[in-house]
Amino acid sequence: MAYFDLWPGRKINSGRTSSYEMNETKMSNSFKSYVGFEDHDSKSLNASAEESFTELNPRLLPGEVVIAEAQNVLLFAPVSEQKQGKSGNLSVTNFKLSFVTTEERTKEESGHQLNLLLGEYDVCLSNIDVVYQNMGEKKRRLFPGNNVSGKVKGLHILCKNMKVLSFSFKFSPVGHGKTLTNALLHHAFPRRHELIFAYDYREPYYNCQRDVCLFKALDDWERELLRTGCEGWRLSAINQGFQLSPSLPQWLVVPQAILDWQLGDAARYFRGYRPPVWCWGSQHGAALVRMADLLPTISDRVKENVMLENVRKSHPLRKQPLLLDLSKELPSPRDVMISYNKLRELCAPENLRQFWLQDNHFFSLLETSRWLNIVSSCLCKAIEAAEAIQREETVVLQEGDGRDMCCIIASLVQILLDPHWRSLCGFQTLIQKEWVALGHPFSTRLAHVFTSESEQSPEFLIFLDCIWQLIQQFPAAFEFSETYLTTLWDSAQISIFDTFLFDCERDRHIAST
């Protein structure tokens, strides 16, 4: 069986007993991708479940248990002229919503990329975004925390990755639909991070062979400084134990001229305690720097100017850095989410009638969503920064907390200027550095934990779409294809590995100890 390896990730040791079984997980240093291109033998995934495995039982992962199930469920294709659905059993586990049918299709017939963790009709609970109750021709949205008291005739489920599932309980035994629906509403929207399946998952250790840098240790940053040949910068241990900023790594690359006590004093004036930090540099001395905005309560910009002066001194020619205010020139996370919802509505129509109505105005509706406009704006801003660095100017990216658009633009600039990041291993390392180590709030932006005031926003998908655009124009420049980008986005919706589960390195560190 063939499979891809992703870069190292860790399973979580929750420091508590499982909610379902009294076993504790142990931390692993690496993980396998869930992607495969041939049918996976269920014996290798869960030998203990082999005895109880039947035709319509879901395949369970280590630590996964069935919570509720409904028999004789019909699965309908949302956009299809065929009114006959597939019959099977629908189950809710602590990991996924699983539909198992006896109607088998070959890989060629399904056109579906098979994987090791989810079947063709399985959806990870973290991927479920909106649940509707079918009521004849109408639908009623169901909200987390509210139990359904009456009979449930069917469910319409909209996923974060645009997958749409529609189920009917017309032939199911009485009460099966209501029981499964209430279980789904409870487990698909956890209110605490410790309730995510990653804390219950018990997988054997796998040794990843790829040399991906995690940017956790001192040596990791030293090697990157040596590789880029950028001078004028030094490593600081001021954030050891995350004492300065919880969203920054424990080792920071800062201007050589500044002392740690000065850095700590200045950090208090920036949002999230995120002063200017180095993330990449060129051999001629120009660097790429990220920093947050000043706190709203700060009226003067003295501390910011002092930090920018130290950035200027780090350049061998003492050139004034170019400051790019991304908050003013690029959309906010809220704008990105609004755009994504419009795009998803266009790409995931609820029925055939809506499909044909949208198809007649597809390109105008696509333009109205402004999704491609956001992608274009990000690429243009990255080109602007890359051209400045080629002119031997240091570029400082500034934005809000410095954890959203900064991740996108900084990554794109490095992709454009440094061929190392366009290799498979380099691309994985780039995401580890710019997104994981430097604190992109994956848990918040991907809504892994349900909150009443959601700050969900698919910033990571914007970045992957930008890379897709570059691959279409320069396919020979990249060591990977669009299939790998799809794999990464699907991985972000899988609640197993910690790469895309946490808001910052501190949270990741606490969960693994």
Coordinates of C-alpha atoms in Angstrom, one line a residue:
M1 CA 0.0 0.0 0.0
A2 CA 1.3 3.4 -0.9
Y3 CA 1.0 6.5 1.3
F4 CA 2.5 9.9 1.8
D5 CA 4.5 11.0 4.8
L6 CA 3.7 14.4 6.2
W7 CA 6.2 16.3 8.4
P8 CA 6.6 15.3 12.0
G9 CA 3.7 15.8 14.3
R10 CA 2.9 14.6 17.7
K11 CA 0.0 12.8 19.3
I12 CA -1.2 14.4 22.5
N13 CA -0.7 13.1 26.0
S14 CA -3.7 14.7 27.8
G15 CA -2.5 14.0 31.3
R16 CA -5.9 12.5 32.0
T17 CA -7.8 9.3 31.5
S18 CA -9.9 8.9 28.4
S19 CA -13.5 9.9 28.4
Y20 CA -14.4 6.5 27.0
E21 CA -11.7 4.1 28.1
M22 CA -9.3 4.3 31.0
N23 CA -6.2 4.4 29.0
E24 CA -3.7 7.3 28.6
T25 CA -2.2 8.3 25.3
K26 CA 1.6 8.7 24.9
M27 CA 3.3 11.3 22.8
S28 CA 4.8 10.3 19.5
N29 CA 7.5 12.2 17.6
S30 CA 6.0 11.7 14.2
F31 CA 2.9 10.8 12.3
K32 CA 1.8 9.3 9.0
S33 CA -0.4 11.0 6.5
Y34 CA -3.9 9.6 6.4
V35 CA -3.7 9.6 2.6
G36 CA -3.5 6.4 0.6
F37 CA -4.3 5.3 -2.9
E38 CA -5.3 1.6 -2.2
D39 CA -7.7 0.0 0.1
H40 CA -6.3 -0.1 3.6
D41 CA -6.4 -3.4 5.5
S42 CA -8.5 -2.8 8.6
K43 CA -6.4 -5.3 10.6
S44 CA -3.4 -2.9 10.7
L45 CA -5.5 -0.1 12.1
N46 CA -7.5 -1.9 14.7
A47 CA -6.8 -5.5 15.3
S48 CA -9.0 -5.5 18.5
A49 CA -12.1 -4.6 16.5
E50 CA -11.6 -7.4 14.0
E51 CA -13.7 -9.9 16.0
S52 CA -16.7 -7.6 16.2
F53 CA -16.4 -6.3 12.6
T54 CA -19.5 -6.8 10.5
E55 CA -20.5 -5.6 7.1
L56 CA -22.2 -2.4 8.2
N57 CA -20.0 -1.5 11.2
P58 CA -17.7 1.5 10.9
R59 CA -14.0 0.8 10.9
L60 CA -12.7 2.1 14.2
L61 CA -9.3 3.7 15.0
P62 CA -7.4 2.9 18.3
G63 CA -9.3 4.8 21.0
E64 CA -12.4 5.3 18.9
V65 CA -15.8 4.1 20.1
V66 CA -19.3 4.2 18.6
I67 CA -21.7 6.6 20.5
A68 CA -24.9 6.4 18.5
E69 CA -26.1 4.7 15.3
A70 CA -29.1 4.6 13.0
Q71 CA -30.0 1.7 10.8
N72 CA -31.5 1.7 7.3
V73 CA -30.4 5.2 6.6
L74 CA -30.5 6.7 3.0
L75 CA -27.7 8.8 1.7
F76 CA -28.6 11.2 -1.1
A77 CA -26.3 13.1 -3.4
P78 CA -27.2 16.8 -3.0
V79 CA -26.8 17.6 -6.7
S80 CA -28.2 14.7 -8.7
E81 CA -31.1 13.9 -10.9
Q82 CA -31.3 10.4 -9.3
K83 CA -33.8 10.4 -6.4
Q84 CA -32.7 6.9 -5.2
G85 CA -30.3 7.1 -2.3
K86 CA -27.8 4.6 -0.9
S87 CA -28.9 2.5 2.0
G88 CA -26.7 1.8 5.0
N89 CA -26.0 2.4 8.6
L90 CA -25.0 5.8 10.0
S91 CA -22.9 6.1 13.1
V92 CA -21.5 8.8 15.3
T93 CA -18.2 8.0 17.0
N94 CA -16.0 10.2 19.2
F95 CA -14.0 10.8 15.9
K96 CA -16.3 10.9 12.9
L97 CA -19.7 10.6 11.4
S98 CA -19.6 7.3 9.4
F99 CA -21.9 6.0 6.8
V100 CA -21.4 2.3 5.8
T101 CA -23.1 0.8 2.8
T102 CA -23.0 -2.6 1.1
E103 CA -22.9 -0.9 -2.3
E104 CA -19.2 -1.0 -3.1
R105 CA -17.5 1.0 -5.8
T106 CA -14.1 0.7 -7.3
K107 CA -11.6 3.5 -7.0
E108 CA -12.1 4.4 -10.6
E109 CA -15.9 4.6 -10.2
S110 CA -15.8 6.7 -7.1
G111 CA -13.3 9.3 -8.2
H112 CA -12.5 9.7 -4.5
Q113 CA -9.0 10.0 -3.0
L114 CA -9.0 7.1 -0.5
N115 CA -7.2 7.6 2.9
L116 CA -6.2 5.6 5.9
L117 CA -8.4 7.3 8.5
L118 CA -11.7 8.0 6.8
G119 CA -13.9 6.2 4.3
E120 CA -15.5 7.7 1.3
Y121 CA -18.7 8.6 3.2
D122 CA -17.0 9.4 6.5
V123 CA -16.5 12.9 7.9
C124 CA -14.4 13.9 10.8
L125 CA -16.4 15.6 13.5
S126 CA -14.0 18.6 13.4
N127 CA -15.0 19.1 9.8
I128 CA -18.7 19.5 10.4
D129 CA -19.7 23.1 10.3
V130 CA -23.5 23.4 10.0
V131 CA -26.2 20.8 10.7
Y132 CA -29.7 21.2 9.3
Q133 CA -32.8 19.1 10.0
N134 CA -34.8 18.3 6.9
M135 CA -38.4 19.1 7.2
G136 CA -40.0 18.3 3.8
E137 CA -39.0 21.0 1.4
K138 CA -37.6 23.2 4.1
K139 CA -34.6 22.9 6.5
R140 CA -34.2 24.1 10.0
R141 CA -30.7 24.8 11.4
L142 CA -29.7 22.9 14.5
F143 CA -27.5 24.6 17.0
P144 CA -25.0 22.9 19.4
G145 CA -26.2 22.5 22.9
N146 CA -29.9 22.2 21.9
N147 CA -31.4 18.7 21.9
V148 CA -34.0 17.7 19.4
S149 CA -37.2 16.4 21.0
G150 CA -39.4 15.5 18.1
K151 CA -38.9 13.0 15.2
V152 CA -36.0 13.7 12.9
K153 CA -36.8 12.8 9.3
G154 CA -33.4 13.7 7.8
L155 CA -30.2 15.6 8.2
H156 CA -28.4 18.0 5.8
I157 CA -24.7 18.5 6.8
L158 CA -22.4 21.2 5.5
C159 CA -18.7 20.6 6.1
K160 CA -15.8 23.1 6.4
N161 CA -14.1 21.6 3.3
M162 CA -17.3 22.1 1.2
K163 CA -18.4 18.5 1.4
V164 CA -22.2 18.1 1.7
L165 CA -24.1 15.1 3.0
S166 CA -27.8 14.5 3.1
F167 CA -29.4 11.7 5.0
S168 CA -33.0 10.4 5.4
F169 CA -34.3 8.3 8.3
K170 CA -37.5 7.4 6.5
F171 CA -36.9 3.6 6.9
S172 CA -34.9 3.7 10.2
P173 CA -36.4 2.3 13.4
V174 CA -38.3 4.8 15.6
G175 CA -36.0 7.1 17.6
H176 CA -32.8 6.3 15.7
G177 CA -32.8 9.6 13.9
K178 CA -33.3 11.7 17.0
T179 CA -30.7 9.8 19.1
L180 CA -28.1 10.1 16.4
T181 CA -28.8 13.8 15.8
N182 CA -28.5 14.7 19.5
A183 CA -25.2 12.7 19.7
L184 CA -23.9 14.5 16.7
L185 CA -24.8 18.0 18.0
H186 CA -23.1 17.2 21.3
H187 CA -19.8 15.6 20.0
A188 CA -19.2 17.5 16.8
F189 CA -19.0 20.9 18.6
P190 CA -16.8 20.4 21.7
R191 CA -16.6 23.3 24.1
R192 CA -13.2 22.4 25.6
H193 CA -10.1 21.5 23.7
E194 CA -9.6 18.4 25.8
L195 CA -12.7 16.9 24.3
I196 CA -11.1 16.6 20.8
F197 CA -10.5 13.1 19.7
A198 CA -6.7 13.6 19.6
Y199 CA -6.6 13.2 23.4
D200 CA -8.2 9.7 23.1
Y201 CA -6.4 8.5 20.0
R202 CA -3.9 5.7 20.7
E203 CA -1.7 5.0 17.7
P204 CA 1.6 3.1 17.6
Y205 CA 4.7 5.1 17.2
Y206 CA 5.8 5.7 13.6
N207 CA 9.3 6.9 12.6
C208 CA 9.1 9.6 10.0
Q209 CA 12.2 9.6 7.8
R210 CA 11.8 13.1 6.3
D211 CA 14.2 15.7 7.7
V212 CA 11.7 18.4 8.7
C213 CA 12.8 21.1 11.1
L214 CA 10.4 21.8 13.9
F215 CA 11.9 25.2 15.0
K216 CA 11.7 24.3 18.6
A217 CA 15.3 23.9 19.7
L218 CA 18.2 26.4 19.5
D219 CA 19.9 24.3 16.8
D220 CA 16.9 24.6 14.5
W221 CA 17.1 28.4 14.3
E222 CA 20.9 28.4 14.2
R223 CA 20.8 26.2 11.2
E224 CA 18.3 28.4 9.4
L225 CA 20.4 31.5 10.1
L226 CA 23.5 29.7 8.8
R227 CA 21.6 28.5 5.7
T228 CA 20.4 31.9 4.7
G229 CA 23.7 33.6 5.5
C230 CA 21.9 36.6 7.0
E231 CA 24.0 38.7 9.4
G232 CA 23.1 41.3 11.9
W233 CA 20.7 39.1 13.9
R234 CA 21.1 37.0 17.0
L235 CA 19.2 34.4 19.0
S236 CA 17.5 35.4 22.2
A237 CA 16.3 33.1 25.0
I238 CA 14.0 35.8 26.5
N239 CA 10.9 33.7 25.7
Q240 CA 12.1 30.5 27.5
G241 CA 9.1 29.0 29.2
F242 CA 6.9 31.4 27.1
Q243 CA 7.5 34.1 29.7
L244 CA 7.5 36.9 27.1
S245 CA 4.7 35.9 24.6
P246 CA 2.7 32.6 24.6
S247 CA 2.2 32.8 20.9
L248 CA 5.9 33.0 19.9
P249 CA 8.5 30.2 20.0
Q250 CA 10.9 29.9 22.9
W251 CA 13.8 31.0 20.8
L252 CA 13.6 34.3 19.0
V253 CA 15.8 35.8 16.3
V254 CA 16.1 39.5 17.0
P255 CA 18.3 42.5 15.9
Q256 CA 21.8 42.1 17.2
A257 CA 21.9 45.6 18.6
I258 CA 19.1 45.2 21.0
L259 CA 19.5 43.7 24.5
D260 CA 17.0 41.2 26.0
W261 CA 15.8 43.6 28.7
Q262 CA 15.1 46.3 26.0
L263 CA 13.2 43.7 24.0
G264 CA 11.1 42.6 27.0
D265 CA 10.3 46.2 27.8
A266 CA 9.3 47.0 24.2
A267 CA 7.2 43.9 23.8
R268 CA 4.7 45.2 26.4
Y269 CA 3.6 47.9 23.9
F270 CA 2.8 45.4 21.1
R271 CA -0.4 43.3 20.8
G272 CA 0.2 39.7 22.0
Y273 CA 3.7 40.8 23.2
R274 CA 5.0 40.3 19.7
P275 CA 7.8 42.7 18.9
P276 CA 9.7 42.5 15.6
V277 CA 11.2 39.0 15.0
W278 CA 13.2 37.7 12.1
C279 CA 11.8 34.9 10.0
W280 CA 14.0 34.8 6.9
G281 CA 17.0 36.7 5.3
S282 CA 19.1 36.9 2.2
Q283 CA 22.9 36.7 1.9
H284 CA 23.1 40.4 1.0
G285 CA 21.7 41.4 4.4
A286 CA 18.0 42.1 3.7
A287 CA 15.7 40.4 6.0
L288 CA 12.0 39.5 6.3
V289 CA 10.6 40.6 9.7
R290 CA 7.2 40.1 11.4
M291 CA 5.6 42.2 14.1
A292 CA 2.2 43.0 15.6
D293 CA 0.5 46.4 15.8
L294 CA 0.8 48.5 18.9
L295 CA -1.8 48.1 21.6
P296 CA -4.9 50.3 21.0
T297 CA -4.2 52.1 24.3
I298 CA -0.8 53.3 23.1
S299 CA -1.0 56.8 21.5
D300 CA 2.6 57.4 20.7
R301 CA 4.8 55.2 18.5
V302 CA 8.1 55.7 20.3
K303 CA 8.7 52.1 21.2
E304 CA 7.8 51.0 17.7
N305 CA 10.2 53.5 16.2
V306 CA 13.0 52.3 18.5
M307 CA 12.4 48.7 17.4
L308 CA 12.4 49.7 13.8
E309 CA 15.7 51.6 14.3
N310 CA 17.2 48.4 15.7
V311 CA 16.0 46.5 12.6
R312 CA 17.6 49.2 10.4
K313 CA 20.9 48.7 12.3
S314 CA 20.8 45.0 11.6
H315 CA 21.2 45.7 7.8
P316 CA 24.9 45.8 6.8
L317 CA 24.3 49.0 4.8
R318 CA 22.0 50.5 7.5
K319 CA 19.1 50.8 5.0
Q320 CA 15.8 52.0 6.2
P321 CA 13.3 49.0 6.3
L322 CA 10.1 49.0 4.3
L323 CA 7.1 48.7 6.6
L324 CA 4.1 47.1 5.1
D325 CA 0.9 47.5 7.1
L326 CA -1.1 44.4 6.2
S327 CA -4.1 45.4 8.3
K328 CA -4.8 48.4 6.1
E329 CA -4.1 46.8 2.8
L330 CA -5.4 43.2 3.2
P331 CA -8.8 41.8 4.4
S332 CA -9.4 41.0 8.1
P333 CA -10.2 37.4 9.2
R334 CA -13.9 38.4 9.3
D335 CA -13.7 39.5 5.7
V336 CA -12.0 36.2 4.7
M337 CA -14.8 34.2 6.4
I338 CA -17.6 36.2 4.7
S339 CA -15.9 35.6 1.4
Y340 CA -15.4 31.9 2.1
N341 CA -19.1 31.4 3.0
K342 CA -20.1 32.9 -0.3
L343 CA -17.7 30.7 -2.2
R344 CA -18.9 27.6 -0.3
E345 CA -22.5 28.5 -1.1
L346 CA -21.5 28.6 -4.8
C347 CA -19.4 25.4 -4.8
A348 CA -21.7 23.3 -2.6
P349 CA -25.3 23.9 -3.7
E350 CA -28.0 22.4 -1.6
N351 CA -30.0 20.9 -4.4
L352 CA -30.2 20.5 -8.2
R353 CA -32.4 23.6 -8.7
Q354 CA -30.0 25.8 -6.9
F355 CA -27.1 24.3 -8.9
W356 CA -28.7 25.3 -12.2
L357 CA -29.6 28.8 -11.0
Q358 CA -26.1 29.4 -9.9
D359 CA -24.6 27.8 -13.0
N360 CA -26.1 30.5 -15.2
H361 CA -24.3 33.2 -13.3
F362 CA -21.3 31.2 -12.0
F363 CA -18.5 33.7 -12.8
S364 CA -20.4 36.7 -11.7
L365 CA -21.2 35.0 -8.4
L366 CA -17.6 33.9 -8.1
E367 CA -16.5 37.5 -8.5
T368 CA -19.1 38.6 -6.0
S369 CA -17.6 36.3 -3.4
R370 CA -14.3 38.2 -3.7
W371 CA -12.3 35.1 -2.9
L372 CA -10.1 35.3 -5.9
N373 CA -9.7 39.0 -5.2
I374 CA -8.3 38.2 -1.8
V375 CA -5.9 35.6 -3.3
S376 CA -4.8 38.1 -5.9
S377 CA -4.2 40.8 -3.2
C378 CA -2.1 38.4 -1.2
L379 CA 0.1 37.5 -4.2
C380 CA 0.5 41.1 -5.2
K381 CA 1.6 42.1 -1.7
A382 CA 4.0 39.2 -1.6
I383 CA 5.5 40.3 -4.9
E384 CA 5.9 43.8 -3.6
A385 CA 7.8 42.5 -0.5
A386 CA 9.9 40.1 -2.6
E387 CA 10.9 42.9 -5.0
A388 CA 11.9 45.1 -2.0
I389 CA 14.1 42.3 -0.7
Q390 CA 15.7 41.9 -4.1
R391 CA 16.6 45.6 -3.9
E392 CA 18.4 44.7 -0.7
E393 CA 15.8 46.3 1.5
T394 CA 14.6 44.7 4.8
V395 CA 10.8 44.3 4.8
V396 CA 8.8 44.5 8.0
L397 CA 5.3 42.9 7.9
Q398 CA 2.9 44.4 10.5
E399 CA -0.6 43.3 11.2
G400 CA -3.0 43.1 14.2
D401 CA -1.6 40.3 16.3
G402 CA 0.8 39.3 13.5
R403 CA -0.6 35.8 13.3
D404 CA -2.9 35.7 10.2
M405 CA -2.0 37.7 7.1
C406 CA 1.6 37.8 8.3
C407 CA 1.8 34.0 8.0
I408 CA 0.4 34.1 4.5
I409 CA 2.6 36.9 3.1
A410 CA 5.8 35.8 4.9
S411 CA 5.3 32.3 3.5
L412 CA 4.6 33.5 0.0
V413 CA 7.7 35.8 -0.1
Q414 CA 9.9 32.9 0.9
I415 CA 8.3 30.7 -1.7
L416 CA 9.0 33.3 -4.4
L417 CA 12.6 34.0 -3.4
D418 CA 14.0 30.8 -2.0
P419 CA 13.8 27.5 -4.0
H420 CA 14.5 25.5 -0.8
W421 CA 10.9 26.1 0.3
R422 CA 9.5 24.8 -3.0
S423 CA 10.7 21.3 -2.3
L424 CA 8.4 18.9 -0.5
C425 CA 10.4 18.8 2.7
G426 CA 11.1 22.6 2.5
F427 CA 7.4 23.4 2.1
Q428 CA 6.6 21.3 5.2
T429 CA 9.3 23.0 7.1
L430 CA 8.1 26.4 6.0
I431 CA 4.6 25.7 7.3
Q432 CA 6.1 24.4 10.6
K433 CA 8.1 27.7 10.9
E434 CA 5.7 30.4 9.7
W435 CA 2.4 28.9 10.8
V436 CA 3.1 26.5 13.7
A437 CA 6.1 27.8 15.5
L438 CA 5.2 31.5 15.0
G439 CA 1.7 31.0 16.3
H440 CA -1.1 31.0 13.8
P441 CA -4.2 30.3 15.9
F442 CA -5.3 27.1 14.1
S443 CA -7.8 26.0 16.7
T444 CA -9.6 29.4 16.6
R445 CA -9.5 29.9 12.9
L446 CA -10.6 26.3 12.1
A447 CA -13.2 26.3 14.9
H448 CA -12.0 23.1 16.5
V449 CA -13.6 24.3 19.8
F450 CA -17.2 25.7 19.7
T451 CA -17.7 29.2 21.1
S452 CA -20.6 31.6 21.0
E453 CA -18.5 34.3 19.4
S454 CA -16.7 32.4 16.6
E455 CA -13.5 33.8 15.1
Q456 CA -13.4 31.2 12.4
S457 CA -11.6 32.1 9.2
P458 CA -9.8 29.9 6.7
E459 CA -6.6 31.9 6.4
F460 CA -4.7 28.7 5.8
L461 CA -6.9 27.9 2.8
I462 CA -6.1 31.3 1.3
F463 CA -2.4 30.5 1.5
L464 CA -2.9 27.0 -0.1
D465 CA -5.0 28.7 -2.9
C466 CA -2.1 31.1 -3.5
I467 CA 0.3 28.2 -3.8
W468 CA -2.1 26.5 -6.2
Q469 CA -2.1 29.6 -8.4
L470 CA 1.7 29.5 -8.5
I471 CA 1.8 25.8 -9.2
Q472 CA -0.5 26.4 -12.2
Q473 CA 1.9 29.0 -13.6
F474 CA 5.2 27.3 -12.7
P475 CA 4.6 23.5 -12.2
A476 CA 8.2 22.6 -12.8
A477 CA 9.4 24.9 -9.9
F478 CA 7.6 22.8 -7.3
E479 CA 8.4 19.3 -6.0
F480 CA 4.7 18.7 -5.1
S481 CA 1.4 19.0 -6.9
E482 CA -2.2 20.2 -6.1
T483 CA -3.0 16.8 -4.7
Y484 CA -0.6 17.5 -1.8
L485 CA -2.3 20.9 -1.2
T486 CA -5.7 19.2 -1.0
T487 CA -4.2 16.7 1.4
L488 CA -2.9 19.4 3.7
W489 CA -6.3 21.2 3.8
D490 CA -8.1 17.9 4.6
S491 CA -5.4 17.2 7.2
A492 CA -6.3 20.5 8.9
Q493 CA -9.8 19.2 9.5
I494 CA -8.7 15.9 11.0
S495 CA -8.7 16.0 14.9
I496 CA -5.8 13.7 15.5
F497 CA -2.4 15.3 15.0
D498 CA -1.3 18.5 16.8
T499 CA 0.1 20.3 13.8
F500 CA -3.3 22.0 13.1
L501 CA -5.0 21.7 16.4
F502 CA -3.5 24.4 18.6
D503 CA -3.4 28.2 18.7
C504 CA 0.2 28.5 19.7
E505 CA 3.3 26.5 20.8
R506 CA 2.6 27.0 24.5
D507 CA -0.8 25.3 24.2
R508 CA 0.8 22.5 22.2
H509 CA 3.6 22.1 24.8
I510 CA 1.2 22.0 27.7
A511 CA -1.0 19.4 26.1
S512 CA 1.9 17.1 25.3
T513 CA 3.4 17.1 28.9

